[in-house]
Each structure stands twice: as C-alpha cells, then as structure tokens.
GROMACS .gro file of C-alpha atoms in nm:
model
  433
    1UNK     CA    1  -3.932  17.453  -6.469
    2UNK     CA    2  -3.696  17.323  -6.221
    3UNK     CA    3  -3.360  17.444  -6.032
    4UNK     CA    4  -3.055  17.273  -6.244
    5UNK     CA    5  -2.855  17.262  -5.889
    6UNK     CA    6  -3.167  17.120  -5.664
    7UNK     CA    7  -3.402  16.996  -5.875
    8UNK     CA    8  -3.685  17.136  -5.712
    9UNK     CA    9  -3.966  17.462  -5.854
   10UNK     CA   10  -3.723  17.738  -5.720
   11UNK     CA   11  -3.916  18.032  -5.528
   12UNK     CA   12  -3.665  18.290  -5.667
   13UNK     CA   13  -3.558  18.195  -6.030
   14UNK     CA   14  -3.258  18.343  -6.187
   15UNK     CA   15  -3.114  18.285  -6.544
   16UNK     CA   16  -2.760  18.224  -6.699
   17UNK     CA   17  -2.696  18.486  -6.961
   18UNK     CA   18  -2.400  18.220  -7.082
   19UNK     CA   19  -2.581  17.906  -7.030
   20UNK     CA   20  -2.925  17.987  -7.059
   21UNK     CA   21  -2.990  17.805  -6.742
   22UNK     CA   22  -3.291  17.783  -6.444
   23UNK     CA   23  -3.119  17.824  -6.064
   24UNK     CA   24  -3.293  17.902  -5.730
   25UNK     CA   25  -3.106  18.266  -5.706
   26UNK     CA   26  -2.985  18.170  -5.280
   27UNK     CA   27  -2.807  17.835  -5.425
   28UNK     CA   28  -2.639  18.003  -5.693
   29UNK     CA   29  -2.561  18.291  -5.529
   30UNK     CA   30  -2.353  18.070  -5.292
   31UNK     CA   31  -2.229  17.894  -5.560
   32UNK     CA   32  -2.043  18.181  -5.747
   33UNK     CA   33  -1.981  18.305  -5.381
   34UNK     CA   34  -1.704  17.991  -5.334
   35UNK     CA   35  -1.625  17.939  -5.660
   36UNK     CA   36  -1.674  18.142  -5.943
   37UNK     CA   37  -1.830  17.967  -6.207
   38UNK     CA   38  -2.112  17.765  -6.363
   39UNK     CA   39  -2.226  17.484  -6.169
   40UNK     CA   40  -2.322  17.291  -6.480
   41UNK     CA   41  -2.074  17.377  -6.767
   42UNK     CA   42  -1.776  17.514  -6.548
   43UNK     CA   43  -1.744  17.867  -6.720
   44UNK     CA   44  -1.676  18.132  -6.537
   45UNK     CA   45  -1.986  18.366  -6.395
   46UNK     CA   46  -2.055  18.638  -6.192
   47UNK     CA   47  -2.386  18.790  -6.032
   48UNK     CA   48  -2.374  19.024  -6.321
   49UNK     CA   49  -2.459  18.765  -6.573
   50UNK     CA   50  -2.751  18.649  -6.361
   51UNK     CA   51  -3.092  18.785  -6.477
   52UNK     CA   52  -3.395  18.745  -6.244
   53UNK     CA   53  -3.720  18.596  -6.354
   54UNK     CA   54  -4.074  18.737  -6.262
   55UNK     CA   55  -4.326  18.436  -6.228
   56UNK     CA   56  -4.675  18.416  -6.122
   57UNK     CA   57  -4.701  18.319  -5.697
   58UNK     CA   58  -4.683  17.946  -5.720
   59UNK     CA   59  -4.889  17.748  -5.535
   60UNK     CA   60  -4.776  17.407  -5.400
   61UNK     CA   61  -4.976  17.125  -5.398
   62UNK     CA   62  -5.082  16.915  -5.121
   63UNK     CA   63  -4.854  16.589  -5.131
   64UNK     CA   64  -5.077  16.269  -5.100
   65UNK     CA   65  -4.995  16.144  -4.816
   66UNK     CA   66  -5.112  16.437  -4.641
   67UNK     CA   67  -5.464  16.453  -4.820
   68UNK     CA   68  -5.574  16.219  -4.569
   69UNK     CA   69  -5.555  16.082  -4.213
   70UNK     CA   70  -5.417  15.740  -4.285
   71UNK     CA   71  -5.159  15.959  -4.517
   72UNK     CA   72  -5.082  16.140  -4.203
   73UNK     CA   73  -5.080  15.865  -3.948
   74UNK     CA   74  -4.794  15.652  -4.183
   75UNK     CA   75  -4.639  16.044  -4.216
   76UNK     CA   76  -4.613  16.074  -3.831
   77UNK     CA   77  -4.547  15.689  -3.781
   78UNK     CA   78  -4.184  15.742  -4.047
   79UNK     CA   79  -4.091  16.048  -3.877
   80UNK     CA   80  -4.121  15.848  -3.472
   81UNK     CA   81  -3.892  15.578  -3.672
   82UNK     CA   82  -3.654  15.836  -3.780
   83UNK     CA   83  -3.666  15.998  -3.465
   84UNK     CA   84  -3.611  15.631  -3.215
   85UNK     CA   85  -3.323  15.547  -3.468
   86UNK     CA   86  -3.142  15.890  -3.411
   87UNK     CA   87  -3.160  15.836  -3.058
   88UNK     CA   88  -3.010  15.477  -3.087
   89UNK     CA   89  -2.693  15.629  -3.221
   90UNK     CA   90  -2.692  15.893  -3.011
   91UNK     CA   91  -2.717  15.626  -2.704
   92UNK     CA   92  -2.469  15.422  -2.884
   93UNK     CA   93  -2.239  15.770  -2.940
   94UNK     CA   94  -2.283  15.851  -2.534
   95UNK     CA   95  -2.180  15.458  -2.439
   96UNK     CA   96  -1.883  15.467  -2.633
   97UNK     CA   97  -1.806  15.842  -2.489
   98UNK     CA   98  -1.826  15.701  -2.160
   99UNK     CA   99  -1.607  15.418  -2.211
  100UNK     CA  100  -1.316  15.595  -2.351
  101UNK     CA  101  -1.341  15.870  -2.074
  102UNK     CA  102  -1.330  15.583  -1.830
  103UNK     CA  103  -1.035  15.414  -1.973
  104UNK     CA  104  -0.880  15.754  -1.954
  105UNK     CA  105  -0.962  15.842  -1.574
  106UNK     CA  106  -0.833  15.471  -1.540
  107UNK     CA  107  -0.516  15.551  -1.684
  108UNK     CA  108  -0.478  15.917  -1.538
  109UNK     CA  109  -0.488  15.703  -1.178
  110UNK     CA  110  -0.274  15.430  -1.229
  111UNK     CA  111   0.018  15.660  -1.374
  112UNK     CA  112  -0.059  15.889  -1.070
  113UNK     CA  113   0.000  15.577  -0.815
  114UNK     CA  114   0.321  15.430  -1.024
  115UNK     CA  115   0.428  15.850  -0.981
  116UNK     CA  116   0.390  15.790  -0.632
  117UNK     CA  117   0.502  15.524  -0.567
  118UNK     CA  118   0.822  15.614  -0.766
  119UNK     CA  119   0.862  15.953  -0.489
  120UNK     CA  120   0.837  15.750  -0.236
  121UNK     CA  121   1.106  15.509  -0.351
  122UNK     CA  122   1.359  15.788  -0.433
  123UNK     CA  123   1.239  15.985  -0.107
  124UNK     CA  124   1.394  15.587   0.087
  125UNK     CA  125   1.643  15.581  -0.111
  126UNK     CA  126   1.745  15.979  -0.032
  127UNK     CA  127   1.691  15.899   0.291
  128UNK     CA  128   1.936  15.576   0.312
  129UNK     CA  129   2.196  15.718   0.124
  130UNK     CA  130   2.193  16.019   0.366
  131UNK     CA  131   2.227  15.751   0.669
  132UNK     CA  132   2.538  15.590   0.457
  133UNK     CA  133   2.713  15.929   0.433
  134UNK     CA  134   2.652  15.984   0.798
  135UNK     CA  135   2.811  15.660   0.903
  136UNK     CA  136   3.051  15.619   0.698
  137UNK     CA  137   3.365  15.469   0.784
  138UNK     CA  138   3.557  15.625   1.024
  139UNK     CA  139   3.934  15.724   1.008
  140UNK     CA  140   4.220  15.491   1.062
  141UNK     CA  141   4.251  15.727   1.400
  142UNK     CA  142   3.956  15.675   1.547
  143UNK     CA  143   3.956  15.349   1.525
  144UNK     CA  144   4.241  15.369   1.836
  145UNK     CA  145   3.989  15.277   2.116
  146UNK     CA  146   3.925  14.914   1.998
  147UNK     CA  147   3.540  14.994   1.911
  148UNK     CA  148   3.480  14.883   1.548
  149UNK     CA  149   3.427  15.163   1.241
  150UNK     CA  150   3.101  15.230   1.095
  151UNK     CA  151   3.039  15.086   0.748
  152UNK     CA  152   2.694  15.196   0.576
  153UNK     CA  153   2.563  15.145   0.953
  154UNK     CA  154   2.774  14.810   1.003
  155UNK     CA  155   3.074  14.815   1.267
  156UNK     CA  156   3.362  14.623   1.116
  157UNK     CA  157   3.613  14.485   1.293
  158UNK     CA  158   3.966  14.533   1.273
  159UNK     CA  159   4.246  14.285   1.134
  160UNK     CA  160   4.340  14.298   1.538
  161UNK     CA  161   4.022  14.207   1.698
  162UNK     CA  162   3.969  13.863   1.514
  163UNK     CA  163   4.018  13.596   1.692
  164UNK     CA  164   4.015  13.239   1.664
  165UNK     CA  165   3.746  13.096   1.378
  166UNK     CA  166   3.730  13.442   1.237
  167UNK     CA  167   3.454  13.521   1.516
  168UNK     CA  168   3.518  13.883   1.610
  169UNK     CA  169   3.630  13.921   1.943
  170UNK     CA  170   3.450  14.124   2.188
  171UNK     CA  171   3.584  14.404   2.487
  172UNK     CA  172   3.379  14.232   2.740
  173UNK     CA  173   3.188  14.398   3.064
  174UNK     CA  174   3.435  14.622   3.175
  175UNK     CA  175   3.487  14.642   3.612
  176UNK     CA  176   3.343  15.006   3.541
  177UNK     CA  177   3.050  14.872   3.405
  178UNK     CA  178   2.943  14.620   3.634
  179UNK     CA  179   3.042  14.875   3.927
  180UNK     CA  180   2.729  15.095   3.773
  181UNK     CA  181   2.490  14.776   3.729
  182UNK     CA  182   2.570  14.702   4.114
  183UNK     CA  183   2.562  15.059   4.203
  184UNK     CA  184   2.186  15.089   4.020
  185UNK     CA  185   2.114  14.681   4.168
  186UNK     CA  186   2.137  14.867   4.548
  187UNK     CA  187   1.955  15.196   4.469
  188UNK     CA  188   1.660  15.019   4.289
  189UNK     CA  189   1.665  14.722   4.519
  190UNK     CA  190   1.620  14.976   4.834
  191UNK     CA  191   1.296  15.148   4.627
  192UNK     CA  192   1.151  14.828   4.542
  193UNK     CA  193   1.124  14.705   4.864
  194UNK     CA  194   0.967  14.997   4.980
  195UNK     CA  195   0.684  14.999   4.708
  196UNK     CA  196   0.369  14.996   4.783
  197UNK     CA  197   0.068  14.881   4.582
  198UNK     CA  198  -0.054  15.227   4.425
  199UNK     CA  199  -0.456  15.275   4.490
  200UNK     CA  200  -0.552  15.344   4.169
  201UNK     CA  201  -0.440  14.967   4.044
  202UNK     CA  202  -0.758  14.891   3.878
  203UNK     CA  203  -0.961  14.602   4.020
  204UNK     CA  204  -1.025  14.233   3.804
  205UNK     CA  205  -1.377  14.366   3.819
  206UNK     CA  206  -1.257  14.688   3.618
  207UNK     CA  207  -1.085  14.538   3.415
  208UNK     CA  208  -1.345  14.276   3.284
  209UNK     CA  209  -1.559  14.590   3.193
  210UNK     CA  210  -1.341  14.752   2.952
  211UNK     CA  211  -1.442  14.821   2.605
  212UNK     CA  212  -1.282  14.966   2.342
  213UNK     CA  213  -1.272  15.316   2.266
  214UNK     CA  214  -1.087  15.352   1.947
  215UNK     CA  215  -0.926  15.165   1.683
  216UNK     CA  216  -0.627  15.307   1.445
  217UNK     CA  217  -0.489  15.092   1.109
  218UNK     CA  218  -0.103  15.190   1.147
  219UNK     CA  219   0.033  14.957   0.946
  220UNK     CA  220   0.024  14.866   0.579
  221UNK     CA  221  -0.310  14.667   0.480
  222UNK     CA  222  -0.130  14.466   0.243
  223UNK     CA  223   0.077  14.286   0.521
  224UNK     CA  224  -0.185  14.362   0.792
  225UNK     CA  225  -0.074  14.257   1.149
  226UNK     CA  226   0.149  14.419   1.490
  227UNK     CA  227   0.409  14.215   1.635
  228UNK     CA  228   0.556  14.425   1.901
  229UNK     CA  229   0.418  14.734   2.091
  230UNK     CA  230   0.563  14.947   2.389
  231UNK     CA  231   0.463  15.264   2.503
  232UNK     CA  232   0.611  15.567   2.655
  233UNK     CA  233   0.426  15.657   2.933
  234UNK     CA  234   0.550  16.011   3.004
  235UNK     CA  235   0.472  16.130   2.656
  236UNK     CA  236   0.188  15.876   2.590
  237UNK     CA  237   0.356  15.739   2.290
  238UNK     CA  238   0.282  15.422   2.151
  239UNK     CA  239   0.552  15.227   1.950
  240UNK     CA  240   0.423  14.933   1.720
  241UNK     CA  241   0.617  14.701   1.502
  242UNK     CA  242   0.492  14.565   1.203
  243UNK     CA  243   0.518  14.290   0.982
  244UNK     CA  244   0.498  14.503   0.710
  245UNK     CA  245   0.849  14.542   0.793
  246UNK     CA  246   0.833  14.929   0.947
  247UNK     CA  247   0.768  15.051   1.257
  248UNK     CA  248   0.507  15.338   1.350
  249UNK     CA  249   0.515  15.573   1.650
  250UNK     CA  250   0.196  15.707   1.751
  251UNK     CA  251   0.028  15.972   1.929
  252UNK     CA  252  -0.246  15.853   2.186
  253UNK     CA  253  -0.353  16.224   2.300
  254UNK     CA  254  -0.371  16.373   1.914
  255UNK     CA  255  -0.465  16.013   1.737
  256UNK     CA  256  -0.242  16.124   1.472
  257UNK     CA  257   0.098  15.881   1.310
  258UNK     CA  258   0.404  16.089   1.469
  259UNK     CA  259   0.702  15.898   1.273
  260UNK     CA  260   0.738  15.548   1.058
  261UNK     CA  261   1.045  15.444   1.107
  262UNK     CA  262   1.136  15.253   0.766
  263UNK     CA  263   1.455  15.028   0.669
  264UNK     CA  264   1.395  14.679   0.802
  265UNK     CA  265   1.370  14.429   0.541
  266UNK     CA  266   1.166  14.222   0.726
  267UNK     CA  267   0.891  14.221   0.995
  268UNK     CA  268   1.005  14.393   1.336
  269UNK     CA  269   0.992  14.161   1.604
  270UNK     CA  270   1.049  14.423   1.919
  271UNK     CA  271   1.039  14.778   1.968
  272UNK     CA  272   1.127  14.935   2.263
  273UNK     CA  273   1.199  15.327   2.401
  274UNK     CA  274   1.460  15.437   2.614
  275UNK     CA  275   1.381  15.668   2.844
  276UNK     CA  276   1.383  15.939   2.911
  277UNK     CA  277   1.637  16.012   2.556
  278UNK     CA  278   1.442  16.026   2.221
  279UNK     CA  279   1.580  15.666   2.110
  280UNK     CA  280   1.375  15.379   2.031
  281UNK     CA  281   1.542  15.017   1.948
  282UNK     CA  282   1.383  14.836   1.676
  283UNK     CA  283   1.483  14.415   1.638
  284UNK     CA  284   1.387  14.278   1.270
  285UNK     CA  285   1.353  13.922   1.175
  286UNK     CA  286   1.582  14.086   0.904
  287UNK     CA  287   1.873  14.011   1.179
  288UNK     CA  288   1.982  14.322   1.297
  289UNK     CA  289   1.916  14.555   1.528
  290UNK     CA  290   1.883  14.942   1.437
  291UNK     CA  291   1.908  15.206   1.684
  292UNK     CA  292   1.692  15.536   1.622
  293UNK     CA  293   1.776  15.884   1.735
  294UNK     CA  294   1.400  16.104   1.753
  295UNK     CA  295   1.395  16.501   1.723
  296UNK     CA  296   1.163  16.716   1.815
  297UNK     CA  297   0.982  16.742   1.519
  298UNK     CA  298   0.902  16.408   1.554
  299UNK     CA  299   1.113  16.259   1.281
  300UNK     CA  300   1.340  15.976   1.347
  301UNK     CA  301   1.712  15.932   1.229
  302UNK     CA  302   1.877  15.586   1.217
  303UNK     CA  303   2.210  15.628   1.389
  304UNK     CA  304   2.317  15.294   1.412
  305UNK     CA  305   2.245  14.909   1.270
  306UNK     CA  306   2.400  14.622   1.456
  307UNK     CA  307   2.480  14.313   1.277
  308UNK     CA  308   2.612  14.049   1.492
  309UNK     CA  309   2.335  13.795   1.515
  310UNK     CA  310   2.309  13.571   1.258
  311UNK     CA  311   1.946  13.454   1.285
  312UNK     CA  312   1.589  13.664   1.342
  313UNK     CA  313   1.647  13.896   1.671
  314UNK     CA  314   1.332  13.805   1.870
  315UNK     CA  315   1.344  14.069   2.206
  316UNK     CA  316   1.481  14.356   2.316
  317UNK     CA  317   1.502  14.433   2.627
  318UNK     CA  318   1.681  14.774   2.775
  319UNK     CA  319   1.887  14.807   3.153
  320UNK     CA  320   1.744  15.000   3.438
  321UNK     CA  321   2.052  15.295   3.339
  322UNK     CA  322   1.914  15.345   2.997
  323UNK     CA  323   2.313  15.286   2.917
  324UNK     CA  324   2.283  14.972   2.814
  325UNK     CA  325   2.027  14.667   2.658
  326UNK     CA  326   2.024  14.321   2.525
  327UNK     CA  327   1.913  14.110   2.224
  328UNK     CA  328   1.825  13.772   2.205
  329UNK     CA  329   1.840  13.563   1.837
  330UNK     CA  330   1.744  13.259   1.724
  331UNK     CA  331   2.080  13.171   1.672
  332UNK     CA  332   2.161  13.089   2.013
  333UNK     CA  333   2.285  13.398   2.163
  334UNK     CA  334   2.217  13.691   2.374
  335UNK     CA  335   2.413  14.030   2.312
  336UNK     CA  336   2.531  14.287   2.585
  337UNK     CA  337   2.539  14.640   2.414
  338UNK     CA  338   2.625  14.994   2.474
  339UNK     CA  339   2.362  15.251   2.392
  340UNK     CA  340   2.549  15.523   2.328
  341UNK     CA  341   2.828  15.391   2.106
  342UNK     CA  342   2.630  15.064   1.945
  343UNK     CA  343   2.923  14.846   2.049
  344UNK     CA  344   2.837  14.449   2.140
  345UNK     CA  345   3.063  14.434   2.477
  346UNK     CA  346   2.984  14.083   2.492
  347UNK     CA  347   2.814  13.810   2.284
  348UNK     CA  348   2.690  13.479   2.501
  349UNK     CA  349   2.633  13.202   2.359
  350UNK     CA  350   2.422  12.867   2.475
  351UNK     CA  351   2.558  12.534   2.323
  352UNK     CA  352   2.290  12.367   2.526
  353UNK     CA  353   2.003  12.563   2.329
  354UNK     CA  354   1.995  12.470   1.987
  355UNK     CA  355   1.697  12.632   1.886
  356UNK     CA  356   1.748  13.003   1.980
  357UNK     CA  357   1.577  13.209   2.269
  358UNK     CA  358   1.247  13.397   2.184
  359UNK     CA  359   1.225  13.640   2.448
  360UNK     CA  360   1.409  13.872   2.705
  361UNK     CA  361   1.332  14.113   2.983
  362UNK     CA  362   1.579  14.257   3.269
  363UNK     CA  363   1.510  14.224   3.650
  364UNK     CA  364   1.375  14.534   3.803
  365UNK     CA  365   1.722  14.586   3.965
  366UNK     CA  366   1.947  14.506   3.635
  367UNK     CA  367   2.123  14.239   3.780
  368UNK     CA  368   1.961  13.932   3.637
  369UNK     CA  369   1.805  13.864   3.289
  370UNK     CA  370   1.573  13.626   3.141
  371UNK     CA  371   1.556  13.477   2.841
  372UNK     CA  372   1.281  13.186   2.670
  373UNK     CA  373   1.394  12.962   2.448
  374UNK     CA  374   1.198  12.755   2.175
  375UNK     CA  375   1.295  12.462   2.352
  376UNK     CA  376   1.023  12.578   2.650
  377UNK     CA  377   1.259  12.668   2.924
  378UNK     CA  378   1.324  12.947   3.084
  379UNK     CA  379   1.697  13.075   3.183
  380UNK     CA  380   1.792  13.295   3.438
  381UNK     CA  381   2.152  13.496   3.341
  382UNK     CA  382   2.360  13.682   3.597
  383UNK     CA  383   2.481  13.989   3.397
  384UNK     CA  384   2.767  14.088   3.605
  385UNK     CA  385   2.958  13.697   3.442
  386UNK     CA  386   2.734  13.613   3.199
  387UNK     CA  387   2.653  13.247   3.355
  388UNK     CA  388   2.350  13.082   3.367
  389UNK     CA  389   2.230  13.077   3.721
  390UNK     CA  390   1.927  12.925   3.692
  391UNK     CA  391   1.616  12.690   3.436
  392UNK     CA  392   1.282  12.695   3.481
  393UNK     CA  393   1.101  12.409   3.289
  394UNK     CA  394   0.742  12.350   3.305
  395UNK     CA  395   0.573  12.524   3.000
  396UNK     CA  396   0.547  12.267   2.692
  397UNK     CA  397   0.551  12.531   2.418
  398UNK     CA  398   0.768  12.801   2.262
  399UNK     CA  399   0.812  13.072   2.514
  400UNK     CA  400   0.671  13.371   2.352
  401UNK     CA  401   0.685  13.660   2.653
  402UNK     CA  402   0.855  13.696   2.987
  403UNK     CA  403   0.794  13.976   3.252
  404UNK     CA  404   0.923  14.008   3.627
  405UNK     CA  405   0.694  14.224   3.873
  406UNK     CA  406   0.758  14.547   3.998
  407UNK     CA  407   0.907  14.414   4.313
  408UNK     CA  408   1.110  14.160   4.168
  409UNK     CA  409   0.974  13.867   4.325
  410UNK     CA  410   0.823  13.674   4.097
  411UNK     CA  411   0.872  13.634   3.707
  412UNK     CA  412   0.563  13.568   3.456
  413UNK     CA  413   0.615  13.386   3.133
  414UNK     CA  414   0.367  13.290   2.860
  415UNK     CA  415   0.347  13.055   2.614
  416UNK     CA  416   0.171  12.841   2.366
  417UNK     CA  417   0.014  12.616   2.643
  418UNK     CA  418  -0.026  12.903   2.877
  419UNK     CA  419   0.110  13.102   3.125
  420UNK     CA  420   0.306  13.022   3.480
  421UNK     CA  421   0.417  13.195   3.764
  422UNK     CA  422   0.747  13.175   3.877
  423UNK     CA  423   0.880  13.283   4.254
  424UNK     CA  424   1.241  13.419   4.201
  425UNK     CA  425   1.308  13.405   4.590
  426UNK     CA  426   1.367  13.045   4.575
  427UNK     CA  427   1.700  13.151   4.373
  428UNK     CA  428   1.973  13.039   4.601
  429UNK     CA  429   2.267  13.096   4.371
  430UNK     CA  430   2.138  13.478   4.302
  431UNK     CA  431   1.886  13.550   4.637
  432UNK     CA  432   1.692  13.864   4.502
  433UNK     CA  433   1.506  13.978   4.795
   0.00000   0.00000   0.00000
C-alpha cells in the first residue's frame, strides 16, 4: 500500500477516518498543519481523525542498478553528470553576478566624477562671482581722478576720456613718474657697475653635469605642456603657466602645489612675481592680463583684469620699483601700467610692426625696454618718451625670449634659428654704461 500524497511505501502509515485513506503520518501532518483539510477530497480534517497503522518492519529491496558493479558504475557516472551540470549554472550564476556588480561599480564612479566635477564648477563659479562683487563698479565719485571704474574686473572708461576713433585715451607717464624711473636708473646704475662676478657662478663644466633630481606634473594631463615659468628666489617659489589655461605656484622646499590660480580662458603665456609684495602677473593668450593678490595661506585673489590689448599678450615684464610693468600683444602694442591701481598710463603702438611683438624684458636700470617682434627684430624703447631708440636685425625667426645681463651691457635674444648676442654700449642715442 502506498502514500496517496507521495506515492511511495510510507514508514509511518496513518488512516483517514472520513476518507478511508493511506498517508505517510510526517506529510500529512504538515498538510493539516497549513491547511486544514483532506489532501485528496478537500474535507475538512484534523489529527484527531487520523488513526495510526501497526505494520510489520518493511524491508526495502535492493534497486537493480545497485545489485551490481556496472549498476553502480552508470549510478555514480549520472550522479558526476548531475553534479558538472550544477556547477555549469552555478559558473554561469557567478559570471552574470560579476557582470552586473561591475556595471554597478562602473556607474557608482562615473556619477562620483560628474559629482565632482559639478563642485568644482560651482566652487569657479563661487569664486568668480565673489571677484565680480569685489570689483564692481565704482561710484560716480570715485571716478573724479580720471582712472577708469571697475566692471566685473574690466576698467571702463568714461564718456570724457574717449577720444578720437573711440580709442580710450590714456593719462600718460606723468613728470613724477619718470622722476622715480631716473631716480632708480642712477641708484641701480651706480650698483651695477660695481658688481662683481659672485664665486659661486657655477662653471660650463658644472653645468654640463647636471641631472635631474625630480620631476612634478602641475598641470592638467589632458592639455599637458608649460609655457611660462619664473621663480621667486627668496621664498623658492616656482610660478608655471599652463596651456591648460591656469597657472600653478609651487613649492620647491615642500614639493607640494601652493595655489592654482584659475580664470584664463586660454593658455597663459607669462607669469611673473613682483617682489618682494605677494602679487604675481599672469598674461593669457585669452587677451588680458590679470593681476593676483597672494595671502598667507597661500591662496590667491584676482584683484584686477586688464583688457586693453586686443590680440594674445605674449610677455610680461615688471620695472626695477616693483611700481610698475609692461605687456606686449600681438596686436602691435606695448602697455605701460601701474601696479597698484591696474591703470594703462600709456599704450604704444608700432605701425611699422604688423605682426605683433612676442617678447619683453626691462634693462637692469628701468630705463630702456626690449621688445621681439614676429617680424625677427629686435627694438630697443626709451621709457621715459616712449620712442624707439634703437633695431637690432639679424635673427631670421620669430623672436621667442629676450634677456639683458646683470650689468647691463649686453642683451641676449633667442629665437627659432638661434640665439645672438647683442652689445648695448654701442647705443649712441641711449649710452648705457
């Protein structure tokens, strides 16, 4: 007699006192347990109308395939299948576990990067908006001493100081001012003369056997590359301008990024510190100039942005006062500016050069400037009324750098086909020595 539920000899028969009917007494047991009724004809039943049934021990037999060892081997050889086809799925299950946690991780980092990226967006844009409210427009009375108001960083001029062509009209190098470039021209031009070549100037030899010692990646990697460097010397600060449109100031000693100095839309062509204040001038193919105000803390505030070039500004170079420096554009013209107040005093321009100077440095003494051109000549400036004074022609290139020596004798100038030497004393409309 067989289980109605399983199907199977139960080990513990019970009987239906309704239905007259065989179960193994654990399955129906569990079946009144949940539901309370006959399996079979649906009446209700309870344990009380289950009756046990006393049988004989029964014995099972031996199934066939057991009786013998090829029985066995095919037993053993159904149960490896069974067992190598639950693993497939289970491999299967793991692959496809793996996948979708992947896809997840994958999705967990890109949202954290767009996150970031979004702070640091907003954290600019904080940051900009607080520079706007700082220089915003002055008041109708400040505005009295003929220096332009501050718009969003921009000096506009007034209806006044127009002039002819709508080109704004500038206040020009005051007698005060060029009394303090001549008064620094005979101080500096005394200690120059009077220099000596230090002895610790490393040798050629010396030099030939340096190797470097470290190497840092300042700039973004996306838009890899420096175009401008200067360094501080008293604090050991380097300053590096990047194409990736920033600029980075960086501590030799430590090795550690003190301030990026962020706002140019394009790559920064020159940086340059003015010493010994915390301000560091910063020249943008973006066509401005900004002017940065550094804090202790190492943090950087833009406290102005000069907009009177019209083409890429190329060099920067800053006057032996720290009062004043000058930027040369592609557009043909030098500017003469204050430091402190961001004004342009004066704005030359050079109908002669068409294509725009690439580089500027001051004399030692502050009295003459340099300036390359794209057009491969060099022009010497006398600051004190703006005229050219001198051309040097020679190089066949783009001048990309100009330096003079520390005793103001000779000028160095590089370019695409190399680099010359030039001997300033031979100046007989400006004698420097």
């Amino acid at each position: 007699m067989n289980c109605s539920i399983s199907g199977e000899v139960p080990e513990e028969p019970v009987v239906s006192k309704k239905s007259v009917l065989l179960y193994e007494k654990r399955l129906i047991e569990r079946h009144i347990a949940d539901y309370g009724k006959c399996p079979v004809t649906g009446d209700p039943l309870t344990m009380d109308d289950i009756v046990p049934v006393k049988t004989g021990k029964i014995v099972k037999p031996k199934s066939l395939t057991a009786a013998s060892i090829p029985g066995m081997l095919g037993m053993f050889q159904n149960e490896w299948d069974a067992l190598m086809l639950s693993n497939f799925v289970l491999e299967q299950q793991l692959h496809t576990a793996r996948q979708e946690l992947s896809h997840a991780l994958y999705q967990h980092d890109a949202a954290c990067r767009v996150i970031a990226r979004l702070k640091k967006e907003r954290d600019e844009a904080r940051s900009l908006l607080a520079q706007a409210e700082r220089q915003a427009p002055l008041t109708a009375s400040a505005a009295t001493a003929n220096v332009s108001a501050l718009s969003n960083g921009k000096r506009v001029a007034e209806d006044g100081d127009m002039g002819p062509g709508s080109k704004q009209m500038r206040p020009g190098v005051s007698e005060s001012i060029i009394a303090e470039l001549t008064e620094c021209n005979a101080f500096l031009s005394q200690q120059r003369k009077k220099h000596q070549i230090p002895p610790t100037l490393a040798p050629v030899d010396a030099l030939e056997r340096y190797t470097q010692l470290s190497s840092h990646p300042l700039h973004k990697t996306n838009k890899p590359g420096i175009s401008s460097i200067d360094i501080n010397l008293s604090k050991d600060i380097v300053a590096t301008g990047g194409i990736d449109s920033s600029a980075v100031l960086f501590d030799q000693t430590s090795g550690v990024i003190l301030s990026t100095l962020s706002g140019h839309s394009k790559k920064v062509t020159s940086v340059k510190f003015v010493a010994p204040s915390n301000v560091i001038l910063s020249g943008s193919a973006d066509k401005t100039v900004r002017i940065w105000q550094g804090s202790e803390d190492g943090n950087c505030d833009c406290r102005h942005i000069l907009k009177d070039h019209t083409a890429e500004v190329q060099a920067i170079t800053v006057h032996a006062t720290n009062n004043y420096f000058v930027t040369a554009s592609l557009d043909s013209t030098w500017c003469f500016y204050d430091l402190s107040s961001g004004l342009c005093l004066t704005q030359v321009e050079d109908p002669s050069n068409s294509m725009g100077y690439t580089s500027a440095a001051f004399h030692p003494d502050g009295l003459i400037l340099g300036t390359g051109t794209t057009e491969a000549t060099v022009r010497i400036w006398d600051v004190k009324s703006q005229g050219n004074v001198a051309n040097f022609d020679g190089h066949t290139g783009s001048i990309t750098a100009i330096s003079f020596s520390e005793n103001g004798y000779f000028l160095a100038t590089a370019a695409h086909d190399g680099v010359k030497l030039w001997d300033l004393r031979k100046l007989k409309k400006f004698p420097v020595i």
